[in-house]
Amino acid sequence: MTFFNEQPVTAADKTFFQLRKDIVEGEVASGSKLSETELSTKYAVSRAVIREAINRLESCNLVERKANVGARVVTLTPEGLVELYQVRESLEGMAARLAAKNMTDQEIGDLNVLLNTHFQKVKTGESYYQEAGDVDFHYRIILGSKNKHLISMLIDGIYHLVRMYRVQLGMTGPRITTAFDEHKNIVQAICNRDEELAEMLMRRHILYSKNNVEKKLEAVN
Amino acid sequence: MTFFNEQPVTAADKTFFQLRKDIVEGEVASGSKLSETELSTKYAVSRAVIREAINRLESCNLVERKANVGARVVTLTPEGLVELYQVRESLEGMAARLAAKNMTDQEIGDLNVLLNTHFQKVKTGESYYQEAGDVDFHYRIILGSKNKHLISMLIDGIYHLVRMYRVQLGMTGPRITTAFDEHKNIVQAICNRDEELAEMLMRRHILYSKNNVEKKLEAVN
DNA sequence: ACAAATGAGATTGTCGACAATATAACCTTA
DNA sequence: TAAGGTTATATTGTCGACAATCTCATTTGT
């Protein structure tokens, strides 16, 4: 998976990545306050570095900040999850449309290869698919859109929040084979350069995914 | 117009707003370098404040930053404009869909009132409509979606860049009366709680708008 | 007893100085 | 002369200290 090729260069980068990881994986609790002095001792950097990291986390929608008061990790709610999937439906639908238009034949070929490797794993019953595989599939289509803003909004803007919901609410269940078929149909539409269909199928795919996630959410509560 | 109710509280806020205004309106040239020391003397604040402002501007897609090198104001290109409108089509389409679902009857009533005042101004030939009126219309529907991420992405994320294109490429021409009719139909769909149609009409509206803007862009070059 | 005012403590916001890095001019050498 | 290395300069990154603001407990007055 060629996902996280972003590599830190400054101390603020490292701190940002580390803090983001800790938040997404729940090591820093959802809803908890982010004290600048406390974090600066914990991560052994100055407050200026922490402040920059927190600012970037705010851009990712992972923390909320109030002037002269401070920053808190976002709280996860069913409503928030629904809103997130609504945005995903919209943006990733458009991404699929643009991918059908802009991906090279080479890239589409690679996508088919990826799908085949997933198919092998699904057949042998490996559970690898759901997490990394699904992410990788969506990631490639997003990049395939070749739209800078779309890519930035999805990858930098909401992907980590989606992952935070998945990790912290334990959304790593099945829905493997059906999701695989949906992926296959989306790729087929992209192969055919059918923008309209690619968008529609991607939107449905995310809608199904949302319904599935909501069902699990109800089961938990 | 109740657009900019955001009011600065810290020095970083003020500097951010001022710098954003200067960039959008072209006072700070597109593509120019943002020197931290230079700006700190110009705006009479410390470099820390400037750095925070620049970080926020990066989140708005108004400047691009490279580690250890610095920040530059984004350059405006025809391709960038197309990408921006593609994202708008996607997000504002979804906003219209959600507005048809989530706006209160009161809010829809207010929207109709707004439309009527615009109609009066269009009839008497005032050009006020295009700029502020169009913005206000879209703004209300975005807020009407009641979706936090959608609102944040559109208002904080891309609106100012859209405005930067409009101002600097002189996109303040006609397309008044036809756009008005499109607005009217969108509101009608929202009145009828027809989510499907509201989204479709909004997407078309933005598509037309994009084509119109592109035509002007060609005329300029 | 309750509400508003006051003050102590802690947290965020801002600042100037220093360290690390990139850019560009200059020098060296083939 | 051109290519490569080196130094000088300027810019960004990081730090600790101080100022401004908020929070909350205590006090004060009715």
PDB file of C-alpha atoms in Angstrom, chain B:
ATOM      1  CA  MET B   1     -26.096  40.360   3.526  1.00  0.00           C
ATOM      2  CA  THR B   2     -25.274  38.429   6.656  1.00  0.00           C
ATOM      3  CA  PHE B   3     -22.186  36.874   5.196  1.00  0.00           C
ATOM      4  CA  PHE B   4     -19.176  37.835   7.203  1.00  0.00           C
ATOM      5  CA  ASN B   5     -20.386  37.627  10.743  1.00  0.00           C
ATOM      6  CA  GLU B   6     -17.038  36.128  11.710  1.00  0.00           C
ATOM      7  CA  GLN B   7     -15.301  38.654  13.902  1.00  0.00           C
ATOM      8  CA  PRO B   8     -11.634  38.624  14.841  1.00  0.00           C
ATOM      9  CA  VAL B   9     -10.681  38.207  18.463  1.00  0.00           C
ATOM     10  CA  THR B  10      -6.922  37.696  18.465  1.00  0.00           C
ATOM     11  CA  ALA B  11      -4.226  39.567  16.562  1.00  0.00           C
ATOM     12  CA  ALA B  12      -3.723  36.453  14.469  1.00  0.00           C
ATOM     13  CA  ASP B  13      -7.415  36.616  13.505  1.00  0.00           C
ATOM     14  CA  LYS B  14      -7.162  40.228  12.400  1.00  0.00           C
ATOM     15  CA  THR B  15      -3.988  39.599  10.451  1.00  0.00           C
ATOM     16  CA  PHE B  16      -5.506  36.529   8.830  1.00  0.00           C
ATOM     17  CA  PHE B  17      -8.615  38.425   7.714  1.00  0.00           C
ATOM     18  CA  GLN B  18      -6.614  41.373   6.450  1.00  0.00           C
ATOM     19  CA  LEU B  19      -4.108  39.240   4.595  1.00  0.00           C
ATOM     20  CA  ARG B  20      -6.876  37.140   3.090  1.00  0.00           C
ATOM     21  CA  LYS B  21      -8.626  40.260   1.882  1.00  0.00           C
ATOM     22  CA  ASP B  22      -5.405  41.606   0.390  1.00  0.00           C
ATOM     23  CA  ILE B  23      -4.761  38.334  -1.419  1.00  0.00           C
ATOM     24  CA  VAL B  24      -8.296  37.868  -2.719  1.00  0.00           C
ATOM     25  CA  GLU B  25      -8.453  41.429  -4.007  1.00  0.00           C
ATOM     26  CA  GLY B  26      -5.025  41.199  -5.588  1.00  0.00           C
ATOM     27  CA  GLU B  27      -3.289  43.751  -3.405  1.00  0.00           C
ATOM     28  CA  VAL B  28      -0.808  41.001  -2.652  1.00  0.00           C
ATOM     29  CA  ALA B  29      -0.045  39.673  -6.107  1.00  0.00           C
ATOM     30  CA  SER B  30      -0.911  36.147  -7.157  1.00  0.00           C
ATOM     31  CA  GLY B  31       2.243  34.033  -7.186  1.00  0.00           C
ATOM     32  CA  SER B  32       4.255  36.398  -4.998  1.00  0.00           C
ATOM     33  CA  LYS B  33       6.303  35.234  -2.066  1.00  0.00           C
ATOM     34  CA  LEU B  34       5.092  35.883   1.458  1.00  0.00           C
ATOM     35  CA  SER B  35       8.122  36.887   3.478  1.00  0.00           C
ATOM     36  CA  GLU B  36       7.435  36.482   7.185  1.00  0.00           C
ATOM     37  CA  THR B  37       9.731  39.276   8.313  1.00  0.00           C
ATOM     38  CA  GLU B  38       8.453  41.630   5.646  1.00  0.00           C
ATOM     39  CA  LEU B  39       4.818  40.954   6.544  1.00  0.00           C
ATOM     40  CA  SER B  40       5.507  41.266  10.261  1.00  0.00           C
ATOM     41  CA  THR B  41       6.754  44.834   9.757  1.00  0.00           C
ATOM     42  CA  LYS B  42       3.993  45.639   7.266  1.00  0.00           C
ATOM     43  CA  TYR B  43       1.190  44.517   9.588  1.00  0.00           C
ATOM     44  CA  ALA B  44       3.039  45.507  12.781  1.00  0.00           C
ATOM     45  CA  VAL B  45       2.830  42.152  14.518  1.00  0.00           C
ATOM     46  CA  SER B  46       5.329  39.498  15.470  1.00  0.00           C
ATOM     47  CA  ARG B  47       6.424  36.721  13.155  1.00  0.00           C
ATOM     48  CA  ALA B  48       4.529  34.178  15.250  1.00  0.00           C
ATOM     49  CA  VAL B  49       1.278  35.927  14.370  1.00  0.00           C
ATOM     50  CA  ILE B  50       2.194  36.046  10.696  1.00  0.00           C
ATOM     51  CA  ARG B  51       3.073  32.381  10.710  1.00  0.00           C
ATOM     52  CA  GLU B  52      -0.288  31.469  12.193  1.00  0.00           C
ATOM     53  CA  ALA B  53      -2.076  33.607   9.615  1.00  0.00           C
ATOM     54  CA  ILE B  54      -0.134  31.963   6.786  1.00  0.00           C
ATOM     55  CA  ASN B  55      -0.966  28.516   8.139  1.00  0.00           C
ATOM     56  CA  ARG B  56      -4.643  29.354   8.025  1.00  0.00           C
ATOM     57  CA  LEU B  57      -4.336  30.779   4.539  1.00  0.00           C
ATOM     58  CA  GLU B  58      -2.834  27.474   3.483  1.00  0.00           C
ATOM     59  CA  SER B  59      -5.940  25.713   4.804  1.00  0.00           C
ATOM     60  CA  CYS B  60      -8.018  28.018   2.576  1.00  0.00           C
ATOM     61  CA  ASN B  61      -5.968  26.998  -0.459  1.00  0.00           C
ATOM     62  CA  LEU B  62      -4.914  30.614  -0.923  1.00  0.00           C
ATOM     63  CA  VAL B  63      -1.200  30.060  -0.331  1.00  0.00           C
ATOM     64  CA  GLU B  64       1.155  27.126  -0.775  1.00  0.00           C
ATOM     65  CA  ARG B  65       3.912  26.394   1.642  1.00  0.00           C
ATOM     66  CA  LYS B  66       7.158  24.440   1.423  1.00  0.00           C
ATOM     67  CA  ALA B  67       9.145  23.485   4.486  1.00  0.00           C
ATOM     68  CA  ASN B  68      12.253  25.570   5.059  1.00  0.00           C
ATOM     69  CA  VAL B  69      11.504  27.589   1.946  1.00  0.00           C
ATOM     70  CA  GLY B  70       8.399  29.657   2.549  1.00  0.00           C
ATOM     71  CA  ALA B  71       4.919  30.439   1.330  1.00  0.00           C
ATOM     72  CA  ARG B  72       3.688  31.814  -1.996  1.00  0.00           C
ATOM     73  CA  VAL B  73       0.282  33.101  -3.022  1.00  0.00           C
ATOM     74  CA  VAL B  74      -1.348  30.563  -5.330  1.00  0.00           C
ATOM     75  CA  THR B  75      -1.255  31.212  -9.048  1.00  0.00           C
ATOM     76  CA  LEU B  76      -4.555  31.296 -10.892  1.00  0.00           C
ATOM     77  CA  THR B  77      -4.855  29.013 -13.890  1.00  0.00           C
ATOM     78  CA  PRO B  78      -7.710  27.942 -16.170  1.00  0.00           C
ATOM     79  CA  GLU B  79      -7.190  24.333 -15.025  1.00  0.00           C
ATOM     80  CA  GLY B  80      -7.376  25.401 -11.398  1.00  0.00           C
ATOM     81  CA  LEU B  81     -10.622  27.200 -12.097  1.00  0.00           C
ATOM     82  CA  VAL B  82     -12.113  24.093 -13.694  1.00  0.00           C
ATOM     83  CA  GLU B  83     -11.060  21.947 -10.735  1.00  0.00           C
ATOM     84  CA  LEU B  84     -12.621  24.425  -8.359  1.00  0.00           C
ATOM     85  CA  TYR B  85     -15.949  24.354 -10.160  1.00  0.00           C
ATOM     86  CA  GLN B  86     -15.913  20.562 -10.244  1.00  0.00           C
ATOM     87  CA  VAL B  87     -15.647  20.514  -6.467  1.00  0.00           C
ATOM     88  CA  ARG B  88     -18.326  23.162  -6.164  1.00  0.00           C
ATOM     89  CA  GLU B  89     -20.659  21.164  -8.402  1.00  0.00           C
ATOM     90  CA  SER B  90     -20.207  18.148  -6.188  1.00  0.00           C
ATOM     91  CA  LEU B  91     -20.444  19.830  -2.797  1.00  0.00           C
ATOM     92  CA  GLU B  92     -23.093  22.443  -3.545  1.00  0.00           C
ATOM     93  CA  GLY B  93     -25.179  19.836  -5.300  1.00  0.00           C
ATOM     94  CA  MET B  94     -25.160  17.803  -2.119  1.00  0.00           C
ATOM     95  CA  ALA B  95     -25.819  20.968  -0.127  1.00  0.00           C
ATOM     96  CA  ALA B  96     -28.974  21.620  -2.159  1.00  0.00           C
ATOM     97  CA  ARG B  97     -30.091  18.035  -1.643  1.00  0.00           C
ATOM     98  CA  LEU B  98     -29.600  18.306   2.108  1.00  0.00           C
ATOM     99  CA  ALA B  99     -31.165  21.764   2.194  1.00  0.00           C
ATOM    100  CA  ALA B 100     -34.324  20.304   0.633  1.00  0.00           C
ATOM    101  CA  LYS B 101     -34.301  17.778   3.444  1.00  0.00           C
ATOM    102  CA  ASN B 102     -33.200  19.875   6.404  1.00  0.00           C
ATOM    103  CA  MET B 103     -34.195  23.522   5.972  1.00  0.00           C
ATOM    104  CA  THR B 104     -37.083  24.664   8.145  1.00  0.00           C
ATOM    105  CA  ASP B 105     -40.204  26.114   6.553  1.00  0.00           C
ATOM    106  CA  GLN B 106     -39.193  29.413   8.090  1.00  0.00           C
ATOM    107  CA  GLU B 107     -35.799  29.308   6.397  1.00  0.00           C
ATOM    108  CA  ILE B 108     -37.338  28.390   3.071  1.00  0.00           C
ATOM    109  CA  GLY B 109     -39.737  31.318   3.470  1.00  0.00           C
ATOM    110  CA  ASP B 110     -36.815  33.654   4.075  1.00  0.00           C
ATOM    111  CA  LEU B 111     -35.131  32.272   0.983  1.00  0.00           C
ATOM    112  CA  ASN B 112     -38.199  33.144  -1.062  1.00  0.00           C
ATOM    113  CA  VAL B 113     -38.161  36.657   0.351  1.00  0.00           C
ATOM    114  CA  LEU B 114     -34.531  37.016  -0.641  1.00  0.00           C
ATOM    115  CA  LEU B 115     -35.340  35.826  -4.129  1.00  0.00           C
ATOM    116  CA  ASN B 116     -38.116  38.405  -4.439  1.00  0.00           C
ATOM    117  CA  THR B 117     -35.873  41.281  -3.437  1.00  0.00           C
ATOM    118  CA  HIS B 118     -33.417  40.064  -6.060  1.00  0.00           C
ATOM    119  CA  PHE B 119     -36.207  39.970  -8.604  1.00  0.00           C
ATOM    120  CA  GLN B 120     -37.019  43.607  -7.901  1.00  0.00           C
ATOM    121  CA  LYS B 121     -33.410  44.578  -8.434  1.00  0.00           C
ATOM    122  CA  VAL B 122     -33.085  42.567 -11.621  1.00  0.00           C
ATOM    123  CA  LYS B 123     -36.208  44.256 -12.995  1.00  0.00           C
ATOM    124  CA  THR B 124     -34.864  47.737 -12.318  1.00  0.00           C
ATOM    125  CA  GLY B 125     -31.544  46.762 -13.888  1.00  0.00           C
ATOM    126  CA  GLU B 126     -29.355  47.010 -10.821  1.00  0.00           C
ATOM    127  CA  SER B 127     -26.163  45.031 -11.105  1.00  0.00           C
ATOM    128  CA  TYR B 128     -25.996  44.433  -7.361  1.00  0.00           C
ATOM    129  CA  TYR B 129     -27.421  41.015  -7.867  1.00  0.00           C
ATOM    130  CA  GLN B 130     -24.581  39.148  -9.501  1.00  0.00           C
ATOM    131  CA  GLU B 131     -21.942  39.589  -6.848  1.00  0.00           C
ATOM    132  CA  ALA B 132     -23.438  39.868  -3.395  1.00  0.00           C
ATOM    133  CA  GLY B 133     -26.833  38.429  -4.284  1.00  0.00           C
ATOM    134  CA  ASP B 134     -25.499  35.296  -5.880  1.00  0.00           C
ATOM    135  CA  VAL B 135     -23.123  34.774  -2.984  1.00  0.00           C
ATOM    136  CA  ASP B 136     -25.893  35.270  -0.461  1.00  0.00           C
ATOM    137  CA  PHE B 137     -28.163  32.794  -2.249  1.00  0.00           C
ATOM    138  CA  HIS B 138     -25.573  30.053  -2.358  1.00  0.00           C
ATOM    139  CA  TYR B 139     -24.538  30.855   1.182  1.00  0.00           C
ATOM    140  CA  ARG B 140     -28.019  30.263   2.554  1.00  0.00           C
ATOM    141  CA  ILE B 141     -28.399  26.942   0.822  1.00  0.00           C
ATOM    142  CA  ILE B 142     -25.012  25.810   2.055  1.00  0.00           C
ATOM    143  CA  LEU B 143     -25.995  26.697   5.612  1.00  0.00           C
ATOM    144  CA  GLY B 144     -29.394  25.103   5.021  1.00  0.00           C
ATOM    145  CA  SER B 145     -27.696  21.748   4.496  1.00  0.00           C
ATOM    146  CA  LYS B 146     -26.973  21.756   8.237  1.00  0.00           C
ATOM    147  CA  ASN B 147     -23.910  19.658   7.472  1.00  0.00           C
ATOM    148  CA  LYS B 148     -20.916  20.941   9.416  1.00  0.00           C
ATOM    149  CA  HIS B 149     -18.249  19.555   7.096  1.00  0.00           C
ATOM    150  CA  LEU B 150     -20.008  20.677   3.966  1.00  0.00           C
ATOM    151  CA  ILE B 151     -20.365  24.185   5.366  1.00  0.00           C
ATOM    152  CA  SER B 152     -16.777  24.355   6.508  1.00  0.00           C
ATOM    153  CA  MET B 153     -15.369  23.036   3.243  1.00  0.00           C
ATOM    154  CA  LEU B 154     -17.356  25.458   1.128  1.00  0.00           C
ATOM    155  CA  ILE B 155     -17.258  28.607   3.239  1.00  0.00           C
ATOM    156  CA  ASP B 156     -13.820  28.372   4.791  1.00  0.00           C
ATOM    157  CA  GLY B 157     -12.241  26.093   2.241  1.00  0.00           C
ATOM    158  CA  ILE B 158     -12.999  27.242  -1.275  1.00  0.00           C
ATOM    159  CA  TYR B 159     -15.292  30.249  -1.256  1.00  0.00           C
ATOM    160  CA  HIS B 160     -12.515  32.810  -0.935  1.00  0.00           C
ATOM    161  CA  LEU B 161     -10.566  31.183  -3.728  1.00  0.00           C
ATOM    162  CA  VAL B 162     -13.639  31.359  -5.947  1.00  0.00           C
ATOM    163  CA  ARG B 163     -13.963  35.010  -5.091  1.00  0.00           C
ATOM    164  CA  MET B 164     -10.275  35.537  -5.865  1.00  0.00           C
ATOM    165  CA  TYR B 165     -10.820  34.141  -9.357  1.00  0.00           C
ATOM    166  CA  ARG B 166     -13.875  36.337  -9.850  1.00  0.00           C
ATOM    167  CA  VAL B 167     -12.173  39.515  -8.707  1.00  0.00           C
ATOM    168  CA  GLN B 168      -8.846  39.065 -10.414  1.00  0.00           C
ATOM    169  CA  LEU B 169     -10.165  37.760 -13.716  1.00  0.00           C
ATOM    170  CA  GLY B 170     -12.966  40.306 -13.789  1.00  0.00           C
ATOM    171  CA  MET B 171     -15.832  37.825 -13.711  1.00  0.00           C
ATOM    172  CA  THR B 172     -18.568  40.217 -12.779  1.00  0.00           C
ATOM    173  CA  GLY B 173     -20.447  40.251 -16.044  1.00  0.00           C
ATOM    174  CA  PRO B 174     -24.093  39.603 -16.879  1.00  0.00           C
ATOM    175  CA  ARG B 175     -25.734  36.180 -16.850  1.00  0.00           C
ATOM    176  CA  ILE B 176     -28.029  37.849 -14.392  1.00  0.00           C
ATOM    177  CA  THR B 177     -31.550  37.084 -15.468  1.00  0.00           C
ATOM    178  CA  THR B 178     -30.885  33.512 -16.549  1.00  0.00           C
ATOM    179  CA  ALA B 179     -29.089  32.785 -13.293  1.00  0.00           C
ATOM    180  CA  PHE B 180     -32.071  34.248 -11.504  1.00  0.00           C
ATOM    181  CA  ASP B 181     -34.396  31.772 -13.153  1.00  0.00           C
ATOM    182  CA  GLU B 182     -32.103  28.939 -12.160  1.00  0.00           C
ATOM    183  CA  HIS B 183     -32.137  30.153  -8.577  1.00  0.00           C
ATOM    184  CA  LYS B 184     -35.911  30.295  -8.676  1.00  0.00           C
ATOM    185  CA  ASN B 185     -36.189  26.706  -9.833  1.00  0.00           C
ATOM    186  CA  ILE B 186     -33.797  25.489  -7.180  1.00  0.00           C
ATOM    187  CA  VAL B 187     -35.826  27.183  -4.462  1.00  0.00           C
ATOM    188  CA  GLN B 188     -38.983  25.690  -5.920  1.00  0.00           C
ATOM    189  CA  ALA B 189     -37.472  22.207  -5.678  1.00  0.00           C
ATOM    190  CA  ILE B 190     -36.449  22.877  -2.093  1.00  0.00           C
ATOM    191  CA  CYS B 191     -40.004  24.080  -1.343  1.00  0.00           C
ATOM    192  CA  ASN B 192     -41.295  20.784  -2.692  1.00  0.00           C
ATOM    193  CA  ARG B 193     -38.726  18.900  -0.618  1.00  0.00           C
ATOM    194  CA  ASP B 194     -37.571  17.289  -3.844  1.00  0.00           C
ATOM    195  CA  GLU B 195     -34.016  16.367  -2.886  1.00  0.00           C
ATOM    196  CA  GLU B 196     -33.170  14.685  -6.158  1.00  0.00           C
ATOM    197  CA  LEU B 197     -34.254  17.625  -8.270  1.00  0.00           C
ATOM    198  CA  ALA B 198     -32.692  20.221  -5.992  1.00  0.00           C
ATOM    199  CA  GLU B 199     -29.317  18.541  -6.323  1.00  0.00           C
ATOM    200  CA  MET B 200     -29.608  18.145 -10.075  1.00  0.00           C
ATOM    201  CA  LEU B 201     -30.648  21.760 -10.637  1.00  0.00           C
ATOM    202  CA  MET B 202     -27.875  23.087  -8.427  1.00  0.00           C
ATOM    203  CA  ARG B 203     -25.301  21.002 -10.256  1.00  0.00           C
ATOM    204  CA  ARG B 204     -26.529  22.272 -13.589  1.00  0.00           C
ATOM    205  CA  HIS B 205     -26.563  25.824 -12.299  1.00  0.00           C
ATOM    206  CA  ILE B 206     -22.903  25.581 -11.311  1.00  0.00           C
ATOM    207  CA  LEU B 207     -22.035  23.812 -14.556  1.00  0.00           C
ATOM    208  CA  TYR B 208     -23.604  26.657 -16.549  1.00  0.00           C
ATOM    209  CA  SER B 209     -21.788  29.125 -14.394  1.00  0.00           C
ATOM    210  CA  LYS B 210     -18.522  27.327 -15.069  1.00  0.00           C
ATOM    211  CA  ASN B 211     -19.096  27.361 -18.809  1.00  0.00           C
ATOM    212  CA  ASN B 212     -19.898  31.054 -18.646  1.00  0.00           C
ATOM    213  CA  VAL B 213     -16.739  31.805 -16.698  1.00  0.00           C
ATOM    214  CA  GLU B 214     -14.610  29.712 -19.037  1.00  0.00           C
ATOM    215  CA  LYS B 215     -15.963  31.576 -22.017  1.00  0.00           C
ATOM    216  CA  LYS B 216     -14.923  34.863 -20.466  1.00  0.00           C
ATOM    217  CA  LEU B 217     -11.547  33.435 -19.648  1.00  0.00           C
ATOM    218  CA  GLU B 218     -11.022  32.591 -23.308  1.00  0.00           C
ATOM    219  CA  ALA B 219     -12.135  36.044 -24.330  1.00  0.00           C
ATOM    220  CA  VAL B 220      -9.530  37.597 -22.045  1.00  0.00           C
ATOM    221  CA  ASN B 221      -6.680  35.443 -23.328  1.00  0.00           C
TER     222      ASN B 221
END
